[in-house]
CSV table of C-alpha atoms and ligand atoms in Angstrom, one decimal:
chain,number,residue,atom,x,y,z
A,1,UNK,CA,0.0,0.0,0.0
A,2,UNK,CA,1.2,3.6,-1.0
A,3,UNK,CA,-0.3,6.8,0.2
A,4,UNK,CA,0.7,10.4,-1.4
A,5,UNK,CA,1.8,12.0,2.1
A,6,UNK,CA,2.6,9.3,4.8
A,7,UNK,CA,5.2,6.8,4.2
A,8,UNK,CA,4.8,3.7,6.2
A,9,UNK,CA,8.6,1.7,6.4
A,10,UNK,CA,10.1,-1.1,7.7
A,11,UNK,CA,13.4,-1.9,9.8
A,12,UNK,CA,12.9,-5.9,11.2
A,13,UNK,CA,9.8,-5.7,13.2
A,14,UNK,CA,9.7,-1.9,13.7
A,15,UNK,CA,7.2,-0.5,11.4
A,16,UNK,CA,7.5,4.1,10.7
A,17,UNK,CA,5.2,6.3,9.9
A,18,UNK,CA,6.2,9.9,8.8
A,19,UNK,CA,3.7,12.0,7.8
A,20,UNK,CA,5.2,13.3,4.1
A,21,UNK,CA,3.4,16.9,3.7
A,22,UNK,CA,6.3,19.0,3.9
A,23,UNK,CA,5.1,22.5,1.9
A,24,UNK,CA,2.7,22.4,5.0
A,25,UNK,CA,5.2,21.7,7.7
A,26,UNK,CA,2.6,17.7,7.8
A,27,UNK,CA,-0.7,20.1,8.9
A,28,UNK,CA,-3.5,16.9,8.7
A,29,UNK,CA,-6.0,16.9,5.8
A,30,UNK,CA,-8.7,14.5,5.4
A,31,UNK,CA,-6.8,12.5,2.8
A,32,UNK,CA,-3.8,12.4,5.3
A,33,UNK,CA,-5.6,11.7,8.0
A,34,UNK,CA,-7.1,8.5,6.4
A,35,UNK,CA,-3.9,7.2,4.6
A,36,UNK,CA,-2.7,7.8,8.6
A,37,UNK,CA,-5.4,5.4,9.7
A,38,UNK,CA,-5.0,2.9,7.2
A,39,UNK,CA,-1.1,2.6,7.6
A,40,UNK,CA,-2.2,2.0,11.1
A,41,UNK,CA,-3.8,-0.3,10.3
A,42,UNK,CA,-1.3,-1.9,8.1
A,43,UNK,CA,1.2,-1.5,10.7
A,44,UNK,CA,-0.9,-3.8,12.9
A,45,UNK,CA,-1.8,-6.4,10.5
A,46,UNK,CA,1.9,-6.7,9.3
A,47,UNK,CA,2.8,-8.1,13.0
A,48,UNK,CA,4.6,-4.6,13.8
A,49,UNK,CA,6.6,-5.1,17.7
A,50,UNK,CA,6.5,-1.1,17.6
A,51,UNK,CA,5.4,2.1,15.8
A,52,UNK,CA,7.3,4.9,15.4
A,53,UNK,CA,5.4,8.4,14.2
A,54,UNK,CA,7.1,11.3,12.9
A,55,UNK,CA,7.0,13.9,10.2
A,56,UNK,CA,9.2,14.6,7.6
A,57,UNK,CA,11.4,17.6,7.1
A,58,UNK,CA,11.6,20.2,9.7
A,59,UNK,CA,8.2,19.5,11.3
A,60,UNK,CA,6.3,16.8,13.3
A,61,UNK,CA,2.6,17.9,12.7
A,62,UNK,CA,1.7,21.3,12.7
A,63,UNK,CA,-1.9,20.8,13.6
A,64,UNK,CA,-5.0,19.8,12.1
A,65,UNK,CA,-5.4,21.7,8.5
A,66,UNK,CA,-6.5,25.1,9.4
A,67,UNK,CA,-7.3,26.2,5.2
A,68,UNK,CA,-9.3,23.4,5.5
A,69,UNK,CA,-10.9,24.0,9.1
A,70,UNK,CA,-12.0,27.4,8.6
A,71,UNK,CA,-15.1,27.3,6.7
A,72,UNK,CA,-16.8,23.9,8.6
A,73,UNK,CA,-19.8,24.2,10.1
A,74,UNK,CA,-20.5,22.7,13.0
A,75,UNK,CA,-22.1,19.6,11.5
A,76,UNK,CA,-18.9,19.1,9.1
A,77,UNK,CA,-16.8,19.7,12.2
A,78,UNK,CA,-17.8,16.8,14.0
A,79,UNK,CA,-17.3,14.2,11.2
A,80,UNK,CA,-13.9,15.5,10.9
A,81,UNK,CA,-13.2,15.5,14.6
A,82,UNK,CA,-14.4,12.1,14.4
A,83,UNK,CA,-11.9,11.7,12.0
A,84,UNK,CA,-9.0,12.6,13.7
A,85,UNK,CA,-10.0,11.0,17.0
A,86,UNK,CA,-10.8,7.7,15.5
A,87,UNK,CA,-6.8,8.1,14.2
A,88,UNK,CA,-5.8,9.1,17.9
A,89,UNK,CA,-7.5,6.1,19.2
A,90,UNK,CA,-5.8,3.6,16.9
A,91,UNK,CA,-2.6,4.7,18.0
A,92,UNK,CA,-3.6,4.2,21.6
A,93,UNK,CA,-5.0,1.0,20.8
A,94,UNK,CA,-2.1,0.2,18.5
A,95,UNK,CA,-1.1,-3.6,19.6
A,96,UNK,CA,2.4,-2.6,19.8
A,97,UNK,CA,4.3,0.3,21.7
A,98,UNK,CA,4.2,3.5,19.7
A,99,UNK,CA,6.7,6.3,19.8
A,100,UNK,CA,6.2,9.5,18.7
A,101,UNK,CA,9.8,10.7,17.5
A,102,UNK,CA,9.0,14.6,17.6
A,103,UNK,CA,11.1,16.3,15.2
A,104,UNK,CA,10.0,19.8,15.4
A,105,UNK,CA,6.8,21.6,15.6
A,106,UNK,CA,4.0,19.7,17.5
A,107,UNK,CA,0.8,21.7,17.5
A,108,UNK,CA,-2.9,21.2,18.3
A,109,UNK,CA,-3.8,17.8,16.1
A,110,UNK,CA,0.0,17.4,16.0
A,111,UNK,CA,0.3,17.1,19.9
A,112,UNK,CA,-2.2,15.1,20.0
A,113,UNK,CA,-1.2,12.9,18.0
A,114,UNK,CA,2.2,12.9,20.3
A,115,UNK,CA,0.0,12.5,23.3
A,116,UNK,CA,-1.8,9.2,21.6
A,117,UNK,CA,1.4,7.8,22.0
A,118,UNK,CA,2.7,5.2,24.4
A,119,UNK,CA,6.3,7.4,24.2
A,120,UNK,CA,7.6,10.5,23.2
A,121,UNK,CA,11.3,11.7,22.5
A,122,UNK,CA,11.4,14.6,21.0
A,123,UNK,CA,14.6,17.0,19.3
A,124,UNK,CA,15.9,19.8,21.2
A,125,UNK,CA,14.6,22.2,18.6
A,126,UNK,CA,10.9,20.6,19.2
A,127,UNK,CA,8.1,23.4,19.9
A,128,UNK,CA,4.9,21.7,21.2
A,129,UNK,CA,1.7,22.7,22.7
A,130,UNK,CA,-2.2,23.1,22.2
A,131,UNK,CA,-2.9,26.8,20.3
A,132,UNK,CA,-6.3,26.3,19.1
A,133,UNK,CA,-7.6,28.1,21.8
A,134,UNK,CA,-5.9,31.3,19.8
A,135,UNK,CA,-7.7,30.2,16.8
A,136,UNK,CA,-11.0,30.4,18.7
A,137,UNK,CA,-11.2,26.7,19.1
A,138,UNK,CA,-10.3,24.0,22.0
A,139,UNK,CA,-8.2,20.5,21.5
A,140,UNK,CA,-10.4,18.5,19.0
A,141,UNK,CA,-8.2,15.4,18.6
A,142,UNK,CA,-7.8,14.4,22.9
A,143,UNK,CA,-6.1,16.8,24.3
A,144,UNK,CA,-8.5,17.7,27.0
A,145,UNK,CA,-8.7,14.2,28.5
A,146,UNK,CA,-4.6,13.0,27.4
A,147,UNK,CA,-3.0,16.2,28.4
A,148,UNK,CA,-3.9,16.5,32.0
A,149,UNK,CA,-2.8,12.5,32.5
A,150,UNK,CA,0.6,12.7,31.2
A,151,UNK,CA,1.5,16.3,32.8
A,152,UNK,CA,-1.2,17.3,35.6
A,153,UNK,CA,-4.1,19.1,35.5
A,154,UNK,CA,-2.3,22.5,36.2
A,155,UNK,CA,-0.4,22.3,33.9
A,156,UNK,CA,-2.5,21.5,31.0
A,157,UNK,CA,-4.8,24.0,32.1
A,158,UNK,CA,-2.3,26.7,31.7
A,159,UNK,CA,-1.4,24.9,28.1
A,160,UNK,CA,-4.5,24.9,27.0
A,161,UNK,CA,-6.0,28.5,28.2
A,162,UNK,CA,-2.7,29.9,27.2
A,163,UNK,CA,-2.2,28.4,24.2
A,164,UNK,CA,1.9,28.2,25.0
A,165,UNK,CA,4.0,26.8,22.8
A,166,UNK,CA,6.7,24.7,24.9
A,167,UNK,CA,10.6,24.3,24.1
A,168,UNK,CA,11.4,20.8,24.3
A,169,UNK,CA,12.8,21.0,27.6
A,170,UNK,CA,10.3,23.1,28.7
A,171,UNK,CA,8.5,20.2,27.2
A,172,UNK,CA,10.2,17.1,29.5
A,173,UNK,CA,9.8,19.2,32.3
A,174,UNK,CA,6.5,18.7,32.9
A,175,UNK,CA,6.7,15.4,31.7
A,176,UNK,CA,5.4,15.8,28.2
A,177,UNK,CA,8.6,14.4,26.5
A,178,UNK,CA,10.7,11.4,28.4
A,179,UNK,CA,14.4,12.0,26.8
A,180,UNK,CA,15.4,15.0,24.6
A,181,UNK,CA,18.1,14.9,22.1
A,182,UNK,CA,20.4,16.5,19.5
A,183,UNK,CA,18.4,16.8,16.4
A,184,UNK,CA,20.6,15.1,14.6
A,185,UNK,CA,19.9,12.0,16.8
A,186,UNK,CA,16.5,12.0,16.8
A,187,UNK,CA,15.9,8.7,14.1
A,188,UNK,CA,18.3,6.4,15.8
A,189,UNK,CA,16.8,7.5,19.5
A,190,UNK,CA,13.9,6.7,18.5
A,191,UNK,CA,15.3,3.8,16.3
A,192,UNK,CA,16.9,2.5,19.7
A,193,UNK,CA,13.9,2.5,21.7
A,194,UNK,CA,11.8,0.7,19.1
A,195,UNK,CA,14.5,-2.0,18.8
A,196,UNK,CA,13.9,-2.4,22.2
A,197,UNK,CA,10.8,-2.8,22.8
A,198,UNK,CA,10.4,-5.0,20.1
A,199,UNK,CA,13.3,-7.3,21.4
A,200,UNK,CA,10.8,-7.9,24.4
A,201,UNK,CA,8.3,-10.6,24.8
A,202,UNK,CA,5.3,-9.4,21.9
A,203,UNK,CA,2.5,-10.7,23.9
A,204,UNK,CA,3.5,-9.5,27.4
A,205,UNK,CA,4.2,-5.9,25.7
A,206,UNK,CA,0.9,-5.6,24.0
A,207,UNK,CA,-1.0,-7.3,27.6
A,208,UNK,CA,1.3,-4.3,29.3
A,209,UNK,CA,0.0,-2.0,27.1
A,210,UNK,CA,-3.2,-2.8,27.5
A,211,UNK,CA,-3.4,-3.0,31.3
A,212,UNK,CA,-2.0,0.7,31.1
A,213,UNK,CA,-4.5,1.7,29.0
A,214,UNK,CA,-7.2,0.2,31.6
A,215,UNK,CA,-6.6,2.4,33.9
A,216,UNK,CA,-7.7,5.5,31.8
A,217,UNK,CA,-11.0,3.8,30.7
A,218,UNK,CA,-12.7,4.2,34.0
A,219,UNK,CA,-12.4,4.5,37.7
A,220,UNK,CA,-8.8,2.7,39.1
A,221,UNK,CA,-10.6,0.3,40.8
A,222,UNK,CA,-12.2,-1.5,37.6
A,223,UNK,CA,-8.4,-0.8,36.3
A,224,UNK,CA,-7.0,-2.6,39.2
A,225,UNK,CA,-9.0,-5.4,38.7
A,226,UNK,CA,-8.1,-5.3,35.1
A,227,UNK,CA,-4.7,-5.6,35.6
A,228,UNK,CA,-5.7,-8.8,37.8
A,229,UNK,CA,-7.3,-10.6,35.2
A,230,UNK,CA,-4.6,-9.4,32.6
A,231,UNK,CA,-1.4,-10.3,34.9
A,232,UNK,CA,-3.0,-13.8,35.5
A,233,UNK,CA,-3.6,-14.5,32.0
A,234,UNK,CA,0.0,-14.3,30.9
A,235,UNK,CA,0.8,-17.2,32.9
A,236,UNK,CA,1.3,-20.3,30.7
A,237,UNK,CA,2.1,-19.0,27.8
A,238,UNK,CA,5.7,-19.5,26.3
A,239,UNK,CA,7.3,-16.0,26.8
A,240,UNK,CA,6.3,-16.2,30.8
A,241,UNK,CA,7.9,-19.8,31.1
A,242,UNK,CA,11.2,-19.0,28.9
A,243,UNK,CA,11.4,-15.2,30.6
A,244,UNK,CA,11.0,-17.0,34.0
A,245,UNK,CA,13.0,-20.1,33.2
A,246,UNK,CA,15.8,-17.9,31.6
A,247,UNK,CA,16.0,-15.5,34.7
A,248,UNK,CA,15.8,-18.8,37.3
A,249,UNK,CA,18.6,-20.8,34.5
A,250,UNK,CA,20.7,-17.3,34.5
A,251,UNK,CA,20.4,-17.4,30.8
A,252,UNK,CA,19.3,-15.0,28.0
A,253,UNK,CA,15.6,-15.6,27.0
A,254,UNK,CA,14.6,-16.7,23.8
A,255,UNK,CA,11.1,-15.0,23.3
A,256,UNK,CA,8.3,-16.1,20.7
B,1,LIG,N1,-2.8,24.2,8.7
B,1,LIG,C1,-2.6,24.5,7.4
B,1,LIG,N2,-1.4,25.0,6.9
B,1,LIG,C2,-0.4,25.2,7.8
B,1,LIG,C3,-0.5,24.8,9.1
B,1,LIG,C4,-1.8,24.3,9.6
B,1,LIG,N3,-1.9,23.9,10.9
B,1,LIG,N4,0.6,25.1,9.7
B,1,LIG,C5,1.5,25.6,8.8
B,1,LIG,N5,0.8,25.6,7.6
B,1,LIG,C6,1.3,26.1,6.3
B,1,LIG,C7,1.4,27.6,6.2
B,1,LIG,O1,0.1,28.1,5.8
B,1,LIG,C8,2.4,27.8,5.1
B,1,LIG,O2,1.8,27.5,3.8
B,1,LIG,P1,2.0,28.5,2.6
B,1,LIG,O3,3.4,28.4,2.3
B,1,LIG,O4,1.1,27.9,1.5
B,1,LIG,O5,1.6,29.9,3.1
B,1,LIG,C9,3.4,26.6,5.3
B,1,LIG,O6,2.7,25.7,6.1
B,1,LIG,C10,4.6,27.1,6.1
B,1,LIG,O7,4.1,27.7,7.3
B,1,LIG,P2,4.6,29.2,7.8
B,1,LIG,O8,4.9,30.0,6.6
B,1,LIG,O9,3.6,29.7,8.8
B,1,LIG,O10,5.9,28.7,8.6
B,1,LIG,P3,6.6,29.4,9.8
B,1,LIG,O11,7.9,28.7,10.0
B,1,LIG,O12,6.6,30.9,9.7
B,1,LIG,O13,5.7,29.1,11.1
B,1,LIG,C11,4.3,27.7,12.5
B,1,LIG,C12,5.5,27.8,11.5
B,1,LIG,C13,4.8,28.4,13.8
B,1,LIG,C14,4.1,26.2,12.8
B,1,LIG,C15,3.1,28.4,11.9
B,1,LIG,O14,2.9,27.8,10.6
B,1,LIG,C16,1.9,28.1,12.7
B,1,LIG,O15,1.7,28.7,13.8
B,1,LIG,N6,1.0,27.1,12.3
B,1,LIG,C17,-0.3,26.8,12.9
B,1,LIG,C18,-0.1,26.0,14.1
B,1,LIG,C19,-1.4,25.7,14.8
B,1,LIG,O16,-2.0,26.6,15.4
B,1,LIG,N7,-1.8,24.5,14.8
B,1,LIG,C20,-3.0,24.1,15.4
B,1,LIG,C21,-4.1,23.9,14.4
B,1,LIG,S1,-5.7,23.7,15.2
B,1,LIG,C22,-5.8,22.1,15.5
B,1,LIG,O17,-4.9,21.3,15.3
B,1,LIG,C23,-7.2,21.7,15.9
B,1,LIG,C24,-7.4,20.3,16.5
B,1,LIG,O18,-7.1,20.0,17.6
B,1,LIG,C25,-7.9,19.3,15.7
């Protein structure tokens, strides 16, 4: 499958996406939206351990399309916010990690997009935040509900009434970005992460991931439990009985 402005590539089992729509520093469209989703969903079909997002040239995202968001009317503005949320979700669902490797700006649908991701390292020339408010609009892709999570509610309050742009270590600060790094070593950062996550046992990863996830759907309680059920189930399969028998042998583990 080949999409006009996101390239979907492989290295082993690590699968990237870069959004390709440089003369717009990779602002979302519809059509790039939906080749997104369907690279995805490619990505997860094709077995991928991990999933790395990024844009190409000197920008991550820059947002959601704003030539194309100005004249919606309400009506049209919830199909597309549909749109972009049901892309958000997929990442978050994604059976694998994902990583979002932000190279540069990272506004309003293009931090979201970051925060739908299980990880973020970012460049040291990174700008990220939520503007839309300065556009007359609020976070249509997440933001209200991811933000707060990853870096408090203060905190995304003040990003999101301000509308500030943050440096990227203003950025790891508050917890938005886990590791900065030169730009220059942004790919094999990221590249280096992936590679290990996907050298860890696939099925333990993605029931990890999911028991992480849990915990946002409702109250921690039915999260706890979740994580229960989802700890339990992992024993018996073959990457529980090597990882332990490796550790208990004092040998590396050979994992499915
Ligand atoms: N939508 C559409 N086009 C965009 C865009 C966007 N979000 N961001 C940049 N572009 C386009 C510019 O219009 C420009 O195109 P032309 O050459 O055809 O004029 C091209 O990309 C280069 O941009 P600039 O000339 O502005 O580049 P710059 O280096 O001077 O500034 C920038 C870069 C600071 C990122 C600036 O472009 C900017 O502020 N962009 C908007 C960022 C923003 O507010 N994003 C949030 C959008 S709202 C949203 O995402 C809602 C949601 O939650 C779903």
């Amino acid at each position: 499958m080949s999409w006009n402005t996101v390239q979907l590539e492989w290295d082993d089992d690590v699968a990237t996406l870069t959004v390709d729509r440089p003369d717009a520093l990779n602002a979302l469209n519809v059509a790039t939206l939906e080749a997104m989703g369907e690279a995805i969903e490619a990505a997860a079909n094709d077995g991928a351990r991990a999933l790395v997002l990024t844009g190409a040239g000197d920008a991550f995202i820059a947002g959601a399309d704003i030539k194309y968001m100005q004249d919606l009317s309400a009506e049209a503005a919830q199909e597309w916010g549909e749109l972009g949320h049901d892309v958000a979700d997929a990442l978050e669902a994604f059976p694998a990690p994902t990583i979002a490797a932000v190279n540069g700006y990272a506004f309003g649908g293009g931090c979201e997009m970051a925060l739908a991701c299980d990880l973020r390292v970012a460049s040291e020339s990174a700008l990220i935040g939520n503007t839309e408010i300065d556009l007359g609009i609020i976070p249509g892709w997440g933001a209200t509900q991811r933000l707060p999570r990853l870096v408090g509610d203060e905190t995304a309050r003040r990003m999101i009434f301000f509308g500030e742009r943050l440096g990227a270590d203003a950025a790891a600060e508050v917890g938005l970005f886990g590791e900065v790094v030169a730009d220059d070593d942004l790919a094999d950062a990221a590249a280096e992460l992936a590679d290990r996550i996907a050298a860890k046992p696939a099925f333990a990863m993605r029931t990890a991931k999911q028991a992480l996830n849990q915990g946002y759907e409702g109250p921690q309680a039915s999260g706890l439990e979740y994580e229960k059920r989802a700890f339990a189930s992992l024993f018996g399969t073959h990457d529980q009985r090597e990882g332990m028998a490796a550790f208990v042998e004092d040998r590396d583990p050979e994992f499915e």
